[in-house]
C-alpha positions as MATLAB code, in Angstrom:
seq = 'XXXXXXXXXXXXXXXXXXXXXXXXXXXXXXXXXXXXXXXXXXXXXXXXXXXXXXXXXXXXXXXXXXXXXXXXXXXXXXXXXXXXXXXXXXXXXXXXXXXXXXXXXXXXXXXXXXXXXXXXXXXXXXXXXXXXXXXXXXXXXXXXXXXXXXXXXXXXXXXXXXXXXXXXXXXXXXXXXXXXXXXXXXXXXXXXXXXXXXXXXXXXXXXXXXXXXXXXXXXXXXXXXXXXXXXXXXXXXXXXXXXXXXXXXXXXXXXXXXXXXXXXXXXXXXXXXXXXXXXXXXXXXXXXXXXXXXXXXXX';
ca = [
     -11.523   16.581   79.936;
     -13.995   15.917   77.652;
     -14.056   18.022   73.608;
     -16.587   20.418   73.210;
     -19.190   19.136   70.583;
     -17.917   21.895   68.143;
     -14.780   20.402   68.403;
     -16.020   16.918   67.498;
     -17.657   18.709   64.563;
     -14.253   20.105   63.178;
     -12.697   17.026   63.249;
     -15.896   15.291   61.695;
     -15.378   18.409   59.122;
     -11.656   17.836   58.719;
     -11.835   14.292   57.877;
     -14.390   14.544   55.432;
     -13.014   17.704   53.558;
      -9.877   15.837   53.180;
     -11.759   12.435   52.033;
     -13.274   14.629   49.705;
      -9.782   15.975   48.185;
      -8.182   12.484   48.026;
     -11.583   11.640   45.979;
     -11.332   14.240   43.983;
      -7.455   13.174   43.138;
      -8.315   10.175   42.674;
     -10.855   11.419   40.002;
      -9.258   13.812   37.973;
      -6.110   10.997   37.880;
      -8.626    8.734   36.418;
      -9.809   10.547   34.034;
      -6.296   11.794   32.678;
      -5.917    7.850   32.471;
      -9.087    7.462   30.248;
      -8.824    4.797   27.997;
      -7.714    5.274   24.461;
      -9.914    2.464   22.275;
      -8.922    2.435   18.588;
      -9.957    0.561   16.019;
      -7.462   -1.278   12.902;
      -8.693   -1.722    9.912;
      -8.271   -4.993    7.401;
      -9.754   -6.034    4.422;
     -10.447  -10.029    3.385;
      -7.343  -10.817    1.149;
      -7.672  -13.760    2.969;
      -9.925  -15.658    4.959;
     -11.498  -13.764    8.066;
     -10.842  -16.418   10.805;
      -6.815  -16.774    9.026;
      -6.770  -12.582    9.175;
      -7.469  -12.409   12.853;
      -5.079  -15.410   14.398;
      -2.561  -13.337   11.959;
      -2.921   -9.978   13.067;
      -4.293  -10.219   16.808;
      -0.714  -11.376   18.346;
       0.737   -8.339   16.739;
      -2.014   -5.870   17.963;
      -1.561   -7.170   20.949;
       1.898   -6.252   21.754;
       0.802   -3.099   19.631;
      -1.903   -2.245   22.347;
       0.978   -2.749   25.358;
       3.406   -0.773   23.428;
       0.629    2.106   23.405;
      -0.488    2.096   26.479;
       3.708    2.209   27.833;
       4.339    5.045   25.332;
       1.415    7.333   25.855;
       0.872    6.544   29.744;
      -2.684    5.250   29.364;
      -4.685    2.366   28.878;
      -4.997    1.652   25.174;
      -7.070   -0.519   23.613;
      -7.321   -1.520   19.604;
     -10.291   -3.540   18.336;
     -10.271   -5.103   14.936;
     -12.915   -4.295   12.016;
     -12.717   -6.319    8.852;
     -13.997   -5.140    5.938;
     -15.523   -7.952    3.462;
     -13.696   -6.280    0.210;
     -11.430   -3.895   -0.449;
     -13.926   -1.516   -1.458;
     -15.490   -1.094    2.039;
     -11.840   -1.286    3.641;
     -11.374    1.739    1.804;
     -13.979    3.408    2.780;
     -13.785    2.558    6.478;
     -10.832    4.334    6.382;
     -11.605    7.691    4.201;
     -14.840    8.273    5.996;
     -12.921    7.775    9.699;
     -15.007    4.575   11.135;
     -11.461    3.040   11.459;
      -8.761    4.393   12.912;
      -5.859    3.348   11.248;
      -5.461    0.591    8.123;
      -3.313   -1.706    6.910;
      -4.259   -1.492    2.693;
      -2.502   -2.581   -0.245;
      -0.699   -0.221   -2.530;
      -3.338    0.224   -4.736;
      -6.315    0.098   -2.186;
      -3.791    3.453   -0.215;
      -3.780    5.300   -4.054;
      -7.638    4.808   -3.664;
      -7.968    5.579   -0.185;
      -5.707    9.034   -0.683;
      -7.702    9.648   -3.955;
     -10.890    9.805   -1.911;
      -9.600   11.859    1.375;
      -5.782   13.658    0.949;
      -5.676   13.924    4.858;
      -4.573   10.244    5.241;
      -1.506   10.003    7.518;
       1.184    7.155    6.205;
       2.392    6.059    9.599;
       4.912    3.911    7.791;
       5.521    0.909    5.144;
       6.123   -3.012    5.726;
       9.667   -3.971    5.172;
      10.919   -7.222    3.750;
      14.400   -7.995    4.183;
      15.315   -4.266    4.540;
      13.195   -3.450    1.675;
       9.867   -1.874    0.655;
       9.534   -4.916   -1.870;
       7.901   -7.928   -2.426;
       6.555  -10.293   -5.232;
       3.318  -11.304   -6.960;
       3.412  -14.682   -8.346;
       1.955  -16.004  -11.689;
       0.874  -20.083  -10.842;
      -0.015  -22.759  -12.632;
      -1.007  -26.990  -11.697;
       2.516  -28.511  -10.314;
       1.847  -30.732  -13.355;
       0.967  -28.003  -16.054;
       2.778  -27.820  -18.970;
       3.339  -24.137  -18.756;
       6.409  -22.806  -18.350;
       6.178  -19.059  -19.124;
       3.751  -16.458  -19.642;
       4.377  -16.428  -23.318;
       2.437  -20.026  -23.386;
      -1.142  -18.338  -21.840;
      -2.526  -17.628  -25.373;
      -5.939  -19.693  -25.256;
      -5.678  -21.007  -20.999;
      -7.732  -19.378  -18.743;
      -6.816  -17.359  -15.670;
      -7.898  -16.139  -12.435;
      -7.448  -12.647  -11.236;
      -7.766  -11.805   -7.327;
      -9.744   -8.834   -6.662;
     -10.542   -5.618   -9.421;
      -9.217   -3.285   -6.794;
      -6.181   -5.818   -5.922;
      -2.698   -4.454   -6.703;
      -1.168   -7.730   -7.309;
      -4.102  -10.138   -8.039;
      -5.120   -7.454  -11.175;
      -2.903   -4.058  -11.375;
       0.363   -5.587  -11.350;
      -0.543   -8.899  -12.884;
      -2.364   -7.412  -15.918;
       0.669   -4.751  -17.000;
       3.117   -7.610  -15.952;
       1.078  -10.111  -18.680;
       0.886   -6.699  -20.908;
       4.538   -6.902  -21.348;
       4.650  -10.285  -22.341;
       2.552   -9.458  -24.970;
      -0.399  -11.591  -23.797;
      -4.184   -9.851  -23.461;
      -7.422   -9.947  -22.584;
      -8.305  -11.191  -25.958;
      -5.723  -13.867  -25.918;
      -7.154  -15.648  -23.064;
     -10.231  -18.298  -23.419;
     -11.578  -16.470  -20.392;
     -10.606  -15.013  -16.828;
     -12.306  -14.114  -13.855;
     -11.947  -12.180  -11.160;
     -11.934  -14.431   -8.049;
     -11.480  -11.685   -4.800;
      -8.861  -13.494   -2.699;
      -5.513  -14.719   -3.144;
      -6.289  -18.029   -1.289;
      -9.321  -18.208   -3.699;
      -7.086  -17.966   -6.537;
      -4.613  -20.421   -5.900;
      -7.125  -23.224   -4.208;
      -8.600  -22.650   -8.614;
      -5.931  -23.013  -10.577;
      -4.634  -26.003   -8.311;
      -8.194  -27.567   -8.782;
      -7.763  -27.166  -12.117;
     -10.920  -24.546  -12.737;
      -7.823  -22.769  -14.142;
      -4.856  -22.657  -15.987;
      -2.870  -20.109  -14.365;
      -3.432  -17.039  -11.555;
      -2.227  -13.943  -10.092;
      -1.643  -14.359   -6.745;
       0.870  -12.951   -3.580;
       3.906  -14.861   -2.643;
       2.649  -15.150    0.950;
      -0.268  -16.797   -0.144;
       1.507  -18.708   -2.509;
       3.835  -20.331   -0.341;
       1.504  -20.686    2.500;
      -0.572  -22.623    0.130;
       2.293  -25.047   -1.075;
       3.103  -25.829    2.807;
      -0.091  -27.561    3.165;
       0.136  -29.220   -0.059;
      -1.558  -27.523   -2.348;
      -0.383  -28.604   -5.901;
       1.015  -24.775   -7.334;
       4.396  -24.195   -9.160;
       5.715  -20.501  -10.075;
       6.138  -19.489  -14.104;
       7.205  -15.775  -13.319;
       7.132  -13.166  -10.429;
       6.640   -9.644  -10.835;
       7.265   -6.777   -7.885;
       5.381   -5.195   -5.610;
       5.701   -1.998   -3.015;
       5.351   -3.248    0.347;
       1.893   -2.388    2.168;
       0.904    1.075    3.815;
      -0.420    1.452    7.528;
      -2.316    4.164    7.378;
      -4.281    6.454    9.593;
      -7.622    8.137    8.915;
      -7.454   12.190    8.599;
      -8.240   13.616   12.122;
      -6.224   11.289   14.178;
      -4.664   12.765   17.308;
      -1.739   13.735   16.294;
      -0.123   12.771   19.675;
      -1.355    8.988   18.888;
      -0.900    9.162   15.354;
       2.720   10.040   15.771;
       3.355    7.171   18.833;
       1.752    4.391   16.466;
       4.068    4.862   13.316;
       7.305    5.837   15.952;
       6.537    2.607   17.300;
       5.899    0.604   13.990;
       9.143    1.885   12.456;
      11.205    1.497   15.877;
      10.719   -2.287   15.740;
      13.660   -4.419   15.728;
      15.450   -7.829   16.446;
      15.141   -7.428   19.989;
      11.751   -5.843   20.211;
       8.391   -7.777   20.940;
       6.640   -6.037   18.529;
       9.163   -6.561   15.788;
       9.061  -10.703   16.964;
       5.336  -10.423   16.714;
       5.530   -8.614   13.547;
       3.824  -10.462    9.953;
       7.155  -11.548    8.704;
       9.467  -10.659   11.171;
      10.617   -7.919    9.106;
       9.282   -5.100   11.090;
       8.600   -1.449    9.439;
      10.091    1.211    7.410;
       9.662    5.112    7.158;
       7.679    5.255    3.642;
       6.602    8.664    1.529;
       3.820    8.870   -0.711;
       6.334    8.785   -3.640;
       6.495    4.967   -3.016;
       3.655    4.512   -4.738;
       4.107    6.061   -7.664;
       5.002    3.374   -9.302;
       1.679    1.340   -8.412;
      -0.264    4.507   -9.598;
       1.351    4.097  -13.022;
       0.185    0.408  -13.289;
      -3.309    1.457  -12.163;
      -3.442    3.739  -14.954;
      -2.113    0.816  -17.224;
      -4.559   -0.235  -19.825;
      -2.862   -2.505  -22.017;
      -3.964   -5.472  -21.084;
      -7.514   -4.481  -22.506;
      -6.416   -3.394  -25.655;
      -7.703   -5.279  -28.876;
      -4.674   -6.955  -30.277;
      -3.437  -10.640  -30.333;
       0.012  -12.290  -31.203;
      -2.226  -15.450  -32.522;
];
């Protein structure tokens, strides 16, 4: 017998309506799967291009780590900064969303905007510790720091904890000053810095151990006269963050270990530790250091 049209109609009716729920599923599931983009800070310690083939394997595994924890797409671009003055402020006025920064670039940062979240502090063989290096020519006859009266040296950057902070108190207590020197400079990077005093532009520099190995690998002609140590670097997250991502990103940092990707993609394979503001306090002492300017000699 054949349906009434009516009937036809309901069916028509029935199909649609529940097209239009599945649809309507469909979309609200979408949307609670929104992509999250961030964006991680850097400043150029180093070179740009030697920044990003360092830190892009590691966001990587970061992003898929995210996206696992928090049940949605994540995605992390990188912004670098072309001093440490404008990584700071990337971070204090929010156009990044979380920062790696160096000790003294963090004291900065937190000086400028007290809502910055520490998500948690490199670690280095268990440790929030690791060294600054003062370098001189392989065949320099400097041995110690004692013998810079008169030589000239090569700072990295004003704002850098190791390349000026650090390095200038260190010098400080071995009684040599800015009025002992023929001259210095400040030279930005650490790569900078050692590719000088190897050329010879210099007699000595401040300059990370990183750097300074990393440099003597490929044969650049540096040997060490005295180290000097450093807090490990912050991660940091602007003030504002979602808590709910804030808190994922530095459970996830600190969680890394032997057998996790993100602790075999980590910078040194050294993963992360839970860090306090405190940490620093020792850094903010050697900011406020000015010894190294005063006007006295031992010539």
């Amino acid at each position: 017998m054949t349906k009434p049209p009516c009937a036809n109609l309901q069916g028509v009716s029935s199909i649609f309506f529940h097209s239009l729920v599945f649809f309507l599923i469909m979309l609200l599931s979408f949307s609670c799967r929104a992509e999250i983009n961030l964006i991680f800070g850097l400043y150029t310690s180093d070179k740009p291009t030697t920044m990003v083939s360092k830190f892009r394997p590691f966001i990587n595994t970061l992003e898929a780590q995210m996206t696992h924890k928090l049940k949605q797409p994540v995605h992390i671009k990188m912004h670098i900064s072309s001093n440490y003055n404008d990584g700071v402020h990337a971070l204090t006025t929010g156009k990044v969303d979380f920062s790696r920064l160096g000790p003294a670039s963090y004291i900065t940062a937190k000086n400028a905007n007290a809502n910055l979240q520490l998500l948690a502090i490199e670690a280095k063989k268990g440790k929030k510790l690791f060294y600054g290096i003062i370098a001189v020519q392989t065949d320099s006859p400097i041995t110690k720091p004692e013998q810079l009266v008169g030589k000239r040296f090569a700072f990295g950057s004003e704002q850098s904890t190791i390349g000026r902070y650090l390095s200038q108190s260190f010098l400080a207590d071995h009684h040599i000053y800015a009025t002992d020197l023929a001259k210095f400079d400040y030279l930005d990077r650490h790569d900078a810095v050692g590719a000088s005093v190897a050329a010879g532009r210099y007699d000595a520099g401040a300059l990370k151990e990183g750097t300074f190995k990393k440099l003597r690998s490929k044969g650049v002609l540096l040997r060490e006269i005295a180290r000097f140590p450093n807090v490990t670097k912050p991660w940091v997250a602007r003030a504002g963050l979602n808590d709910e991502i804030a808190q994922a990103l530095s459970t996830l940092l600190i969680a890394s270990n032997e057998s996790n990707a993100l602790y075999k993609n980590s910078l040194s394979k050294n993963g992360f530790l839970l860090g306090d503001d405190s940490d620093y306090d020792i850094i903010r002492q050697s900011m406020r250091d000015k010894r190294f300017f005063e006007t006295r000699s031992i010539k």
